[in-house]
GROMACS .gro file of C-alpha atoms in nm:
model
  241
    1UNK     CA    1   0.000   0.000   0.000
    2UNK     CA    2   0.274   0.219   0.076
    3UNK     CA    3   0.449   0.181  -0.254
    4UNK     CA    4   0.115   0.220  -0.414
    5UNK     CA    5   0.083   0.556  -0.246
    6UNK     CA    6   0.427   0.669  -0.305
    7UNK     CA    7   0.396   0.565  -0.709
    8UNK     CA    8   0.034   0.807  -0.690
    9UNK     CA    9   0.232   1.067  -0.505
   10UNK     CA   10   0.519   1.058  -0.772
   11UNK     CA   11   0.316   0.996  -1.084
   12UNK     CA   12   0.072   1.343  -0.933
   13UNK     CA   13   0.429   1.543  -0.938
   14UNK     CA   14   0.498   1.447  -1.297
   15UNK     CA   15   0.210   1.558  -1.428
   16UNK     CA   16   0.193   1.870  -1.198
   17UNK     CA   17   0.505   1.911  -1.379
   18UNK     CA   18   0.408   1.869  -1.704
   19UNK     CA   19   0.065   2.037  -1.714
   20UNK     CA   20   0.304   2.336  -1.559
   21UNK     CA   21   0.556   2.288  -1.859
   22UNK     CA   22   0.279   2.305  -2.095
   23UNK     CA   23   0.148   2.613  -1.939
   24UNK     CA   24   0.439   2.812  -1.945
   25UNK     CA   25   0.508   2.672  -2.311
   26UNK     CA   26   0.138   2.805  -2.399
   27UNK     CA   27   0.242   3.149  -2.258
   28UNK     CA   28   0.595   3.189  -2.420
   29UNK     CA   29   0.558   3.013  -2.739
   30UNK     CA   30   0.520   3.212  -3.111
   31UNK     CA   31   0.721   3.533  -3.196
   32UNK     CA   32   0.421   3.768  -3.311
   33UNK     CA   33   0.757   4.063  -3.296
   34UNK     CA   34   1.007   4.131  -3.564
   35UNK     CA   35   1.227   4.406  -3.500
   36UNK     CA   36   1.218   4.670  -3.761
   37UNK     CA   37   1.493   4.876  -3.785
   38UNK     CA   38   1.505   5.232  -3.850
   39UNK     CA   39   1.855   5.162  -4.004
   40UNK     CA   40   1.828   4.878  -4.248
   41UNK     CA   41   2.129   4.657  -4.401
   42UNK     CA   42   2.181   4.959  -4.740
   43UNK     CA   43   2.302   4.881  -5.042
   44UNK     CA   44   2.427   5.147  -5.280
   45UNK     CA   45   2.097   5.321  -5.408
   46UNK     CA   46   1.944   5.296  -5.086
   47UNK     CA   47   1.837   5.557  -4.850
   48UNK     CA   48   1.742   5.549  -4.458
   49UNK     CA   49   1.461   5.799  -4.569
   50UNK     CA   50   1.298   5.475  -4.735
   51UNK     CA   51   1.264   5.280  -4.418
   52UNK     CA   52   0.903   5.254  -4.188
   53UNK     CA   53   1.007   5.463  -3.922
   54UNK     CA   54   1.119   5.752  -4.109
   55UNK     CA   55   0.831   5.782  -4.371
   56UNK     CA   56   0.727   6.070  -4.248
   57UNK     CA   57   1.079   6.232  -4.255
   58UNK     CA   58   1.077   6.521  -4.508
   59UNK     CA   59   1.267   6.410  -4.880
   60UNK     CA   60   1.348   6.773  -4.946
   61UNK     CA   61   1.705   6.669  -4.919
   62UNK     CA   62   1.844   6.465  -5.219
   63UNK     CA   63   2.012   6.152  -5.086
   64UNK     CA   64   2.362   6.157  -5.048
   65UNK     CA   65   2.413   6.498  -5.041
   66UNK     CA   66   2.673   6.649  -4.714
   67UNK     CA   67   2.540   6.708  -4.389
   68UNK     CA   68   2.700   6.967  -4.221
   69UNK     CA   69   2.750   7.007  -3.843
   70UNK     CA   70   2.457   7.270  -3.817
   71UNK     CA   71   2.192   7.007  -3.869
   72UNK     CA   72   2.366   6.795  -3.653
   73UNK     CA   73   2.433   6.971  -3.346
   74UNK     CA   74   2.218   7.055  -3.092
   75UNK     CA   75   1.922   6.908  -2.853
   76UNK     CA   76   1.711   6.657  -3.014
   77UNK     CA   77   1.412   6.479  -2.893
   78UNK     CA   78   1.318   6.106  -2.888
   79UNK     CA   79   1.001   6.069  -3.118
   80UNK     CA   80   0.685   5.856  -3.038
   81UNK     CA   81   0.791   5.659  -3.339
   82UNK     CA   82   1.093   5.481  -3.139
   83UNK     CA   83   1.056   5.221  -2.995
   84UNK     CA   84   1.263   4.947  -2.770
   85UNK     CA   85   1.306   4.599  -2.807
   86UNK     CA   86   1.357   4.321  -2.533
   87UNK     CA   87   1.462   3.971  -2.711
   88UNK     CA   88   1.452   3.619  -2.545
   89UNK     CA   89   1.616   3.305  -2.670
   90UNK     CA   90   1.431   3.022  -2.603
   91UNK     CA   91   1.463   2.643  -2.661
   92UNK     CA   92   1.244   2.684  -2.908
   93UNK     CA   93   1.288   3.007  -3.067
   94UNK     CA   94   1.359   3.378  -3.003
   95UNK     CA   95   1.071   3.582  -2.865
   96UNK     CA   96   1.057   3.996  -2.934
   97UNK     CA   97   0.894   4.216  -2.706
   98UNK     CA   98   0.819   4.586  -2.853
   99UNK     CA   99   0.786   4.902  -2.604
  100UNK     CA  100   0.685   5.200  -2.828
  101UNK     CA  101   0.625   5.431  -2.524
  102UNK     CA  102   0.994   5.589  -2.546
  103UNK     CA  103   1.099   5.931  -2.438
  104UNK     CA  104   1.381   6.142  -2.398
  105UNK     CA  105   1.627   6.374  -2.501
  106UNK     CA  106   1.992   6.390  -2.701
  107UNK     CA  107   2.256   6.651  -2.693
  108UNK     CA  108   2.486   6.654  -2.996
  109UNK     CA  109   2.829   6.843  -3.058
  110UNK     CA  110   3.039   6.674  -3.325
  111UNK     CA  111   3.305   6.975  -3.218
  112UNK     CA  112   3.356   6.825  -2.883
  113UNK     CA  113   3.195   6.474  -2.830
  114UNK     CA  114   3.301   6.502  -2.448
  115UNK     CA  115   2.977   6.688  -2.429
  116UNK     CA  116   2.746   6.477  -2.563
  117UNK     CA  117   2.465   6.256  -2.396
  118UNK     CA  118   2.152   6.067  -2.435
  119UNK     CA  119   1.867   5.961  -2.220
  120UNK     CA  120   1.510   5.761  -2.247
  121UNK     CA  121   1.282   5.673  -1.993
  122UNK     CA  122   1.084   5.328  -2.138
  123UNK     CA  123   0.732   5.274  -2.024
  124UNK     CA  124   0.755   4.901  -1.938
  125UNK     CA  125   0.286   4.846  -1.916
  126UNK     CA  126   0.346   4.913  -2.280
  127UNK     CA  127   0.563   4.608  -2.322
  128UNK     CA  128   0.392   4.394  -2.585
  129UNK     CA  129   0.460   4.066  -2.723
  130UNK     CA  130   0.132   4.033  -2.914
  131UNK     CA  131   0.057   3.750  -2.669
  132UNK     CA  132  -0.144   3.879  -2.377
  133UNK     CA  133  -0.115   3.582  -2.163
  134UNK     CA  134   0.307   3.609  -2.179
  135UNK     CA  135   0.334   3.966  -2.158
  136UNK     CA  136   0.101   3.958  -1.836
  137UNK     CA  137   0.335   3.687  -1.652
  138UNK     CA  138   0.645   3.873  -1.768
  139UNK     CA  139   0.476   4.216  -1.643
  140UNK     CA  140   0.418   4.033  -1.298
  141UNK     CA  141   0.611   3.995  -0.989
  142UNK     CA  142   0.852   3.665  -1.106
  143UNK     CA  143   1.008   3.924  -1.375
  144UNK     CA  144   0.983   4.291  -1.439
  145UNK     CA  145   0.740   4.350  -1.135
  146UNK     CA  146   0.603   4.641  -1.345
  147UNK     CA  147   0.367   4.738  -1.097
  148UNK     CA  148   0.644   4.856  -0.878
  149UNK     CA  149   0.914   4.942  -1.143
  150UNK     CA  150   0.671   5.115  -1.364
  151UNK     CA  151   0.991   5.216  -1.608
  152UNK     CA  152   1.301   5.138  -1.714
  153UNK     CA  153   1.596   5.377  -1.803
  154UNK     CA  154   1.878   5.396  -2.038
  155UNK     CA  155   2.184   5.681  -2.021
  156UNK     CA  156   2.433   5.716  -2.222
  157UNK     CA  157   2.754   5.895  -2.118
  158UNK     CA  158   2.988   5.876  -2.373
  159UNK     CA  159   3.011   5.812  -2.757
  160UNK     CA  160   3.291   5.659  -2.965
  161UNK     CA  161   3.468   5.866  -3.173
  162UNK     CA  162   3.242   6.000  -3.469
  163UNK     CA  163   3.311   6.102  -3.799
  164UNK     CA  164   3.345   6.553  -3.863
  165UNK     CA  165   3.163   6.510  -4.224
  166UNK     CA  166   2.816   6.318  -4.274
  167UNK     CA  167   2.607   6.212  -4.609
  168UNK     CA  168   2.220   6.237  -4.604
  169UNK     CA  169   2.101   5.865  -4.577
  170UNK     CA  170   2.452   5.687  -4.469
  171UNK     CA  171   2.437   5.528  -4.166
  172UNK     CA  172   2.802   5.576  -3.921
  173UNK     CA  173   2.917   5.324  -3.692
  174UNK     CA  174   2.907   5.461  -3.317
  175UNK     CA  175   2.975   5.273  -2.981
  176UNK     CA  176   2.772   5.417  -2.687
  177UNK     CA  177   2.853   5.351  -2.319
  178UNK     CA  178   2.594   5.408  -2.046
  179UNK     CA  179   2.346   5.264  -1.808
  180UNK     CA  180   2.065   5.061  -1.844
  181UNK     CA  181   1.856   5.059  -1.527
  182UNK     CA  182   1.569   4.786  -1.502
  183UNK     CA  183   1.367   4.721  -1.164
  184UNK     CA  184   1.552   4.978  -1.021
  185UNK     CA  185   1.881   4.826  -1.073
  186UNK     CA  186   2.161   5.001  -1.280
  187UNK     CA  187   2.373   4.825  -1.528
  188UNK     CA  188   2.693   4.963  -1.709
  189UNK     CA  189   2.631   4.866  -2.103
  190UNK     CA  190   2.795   4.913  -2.424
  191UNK     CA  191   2.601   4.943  -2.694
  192UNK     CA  192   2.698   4.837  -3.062
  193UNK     CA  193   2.544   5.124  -3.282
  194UNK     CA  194   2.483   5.265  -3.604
  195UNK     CA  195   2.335   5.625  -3.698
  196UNK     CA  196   2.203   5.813  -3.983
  197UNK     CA  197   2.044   6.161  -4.079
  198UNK     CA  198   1.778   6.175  -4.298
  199UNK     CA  199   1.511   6.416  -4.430
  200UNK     CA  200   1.536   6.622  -4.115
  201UNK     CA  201   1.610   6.330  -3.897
  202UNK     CA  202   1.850   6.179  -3.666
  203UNK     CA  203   1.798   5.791  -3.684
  204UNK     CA  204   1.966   5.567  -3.398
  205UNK     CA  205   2.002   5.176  -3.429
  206UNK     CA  206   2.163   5.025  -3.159
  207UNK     CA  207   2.231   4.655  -2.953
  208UNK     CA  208   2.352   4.555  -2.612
  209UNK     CA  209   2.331   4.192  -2.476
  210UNK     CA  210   2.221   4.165  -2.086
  211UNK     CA  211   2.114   3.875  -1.842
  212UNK     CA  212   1.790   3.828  -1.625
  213UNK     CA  213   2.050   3.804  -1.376
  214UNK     CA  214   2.179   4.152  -1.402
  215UNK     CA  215   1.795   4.279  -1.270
  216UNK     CA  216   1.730   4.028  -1.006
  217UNK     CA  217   1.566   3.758  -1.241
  218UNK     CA  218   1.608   3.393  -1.297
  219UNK     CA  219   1.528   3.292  -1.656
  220UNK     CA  220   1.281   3.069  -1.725
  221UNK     CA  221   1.284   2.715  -1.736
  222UNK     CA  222   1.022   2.405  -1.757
  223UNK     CA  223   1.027   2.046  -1.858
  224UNK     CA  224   0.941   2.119  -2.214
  225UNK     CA  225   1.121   2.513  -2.268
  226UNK     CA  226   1.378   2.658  -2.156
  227UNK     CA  227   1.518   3.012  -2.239
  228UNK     CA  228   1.896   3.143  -2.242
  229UNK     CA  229   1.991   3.372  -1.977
  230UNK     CA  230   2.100   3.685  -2.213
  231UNK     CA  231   1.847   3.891  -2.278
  232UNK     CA  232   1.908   4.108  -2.616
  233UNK     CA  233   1.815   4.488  -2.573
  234UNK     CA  234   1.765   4.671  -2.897
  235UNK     CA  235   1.681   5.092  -2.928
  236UNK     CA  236   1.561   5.208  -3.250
  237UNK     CA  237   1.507   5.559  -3.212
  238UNK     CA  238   1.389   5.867  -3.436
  239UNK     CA  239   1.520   6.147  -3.307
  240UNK     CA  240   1.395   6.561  -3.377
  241UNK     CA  241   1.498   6.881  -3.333
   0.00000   0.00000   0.00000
């Protein structure tokens, strides 16, 4: 009898475990995201004026032609066409999660980079996966805890060197270093960027890689998924004067 009730005991964990598996599978499978950048991969012909985010950009200003430092410099805004992008690797295939509630403010000065810095404040109850279920338990209290951390912060303090002369529509490598600051805790970051002006524009495509660990989080993990601890933070940001 006592094996008996052992063997119901153990056979009740299994499929607590698996009907638990399942669930979390239900909530975190199917990428409903792709990340749309506001700098795409160009080929010769191509402009950054062409891409989604900067339709509305003004095409007064033939492609190609020089930018000079006066468009450039100066305090630019973050437009409510950026948006942020939170990326999880999973056993069974990456997941995106857009935020397009972005703002903040740049300061350029190609004369004296030194001086430069950026800033956004990210909305995280905008976070949206197109799968209500998921981004409800990732909103919750075992990950983002969005009802106490309501946003999440990015700063950067210092650019890589950057180039005196620009073309309308080329994109410029850049490498920014700052802090990303999620559930309250800060996190020194690099991020691999590109950037472009176009049509009145100043567009900003950049990467970092970060871990659940690095905010107080554990990354998820079942009988039937598990996900990679890194968690892939993307900005693509249209910026105005």
């Amino acid at each position: 009898m006592k094996k008996k009730t052992i063997a119901m005991i153990a056979a009740g964990v299994i499929i607590v475990g698996v009907i638990s598996g399942y669930t979390w599978l239900n909530k975190s499978m199917g990428n409903n995201v792709e990340i749309e950048s506001v700098i795409p991969t160009q080929t010769p012909g191509t402009e950054a004026a062409d891409t989604p985010a900067a339709t509305n950009a003004s095409t007064d200003t033939a492609g190609g032609a020089a930018v000079t430092a006066e468009q450039l410099n100066g305090d630019w805004t973050i437009a409510d066409t950026s948006k942020v992008y939170w990326s999880v690797t999973t056993s069974q295939e990456t997941v995106n999660f857009v935020d397009n509630s972005v703002k903040g403010s740049w300061k350029v000065n190609l004369d004296d980079i030194t001086t430069m810095t950026g800033e956004g404040t990210v909305d995280m109850s905008a976070l949206d996966s197109g799968n209500g279920q998921r981004d409800e338990h990732v909103k919750g209290d075992d990950f983002l805890a969005v009802a106490a951390n309501p946003t999440s912060t990015f700063v950067v303090k210092s650019f890589s060197e950057l180039p005196a002369e620009w073309t309308e529509g080329t994109a410029v490598p850049v490498e920014m270093q700052g802090t990303l600051t999620v559930k309250g805790i800060a996190k020194d970051v690099t991020f691999a960027a590109k950037a472009a002006y176009s049509g009145g524009q100043l567009l900003l495509s950049g990467t970092t890689t970060v871990t659940f660990a690095d905010f107080g989080m554990t990354s998820p993990h079942s009988i039937v998924l598990d996900a990679e601890n890194n968690l892939l933070v993307s900005l693509e940001l249209v910026l105005t004067k």
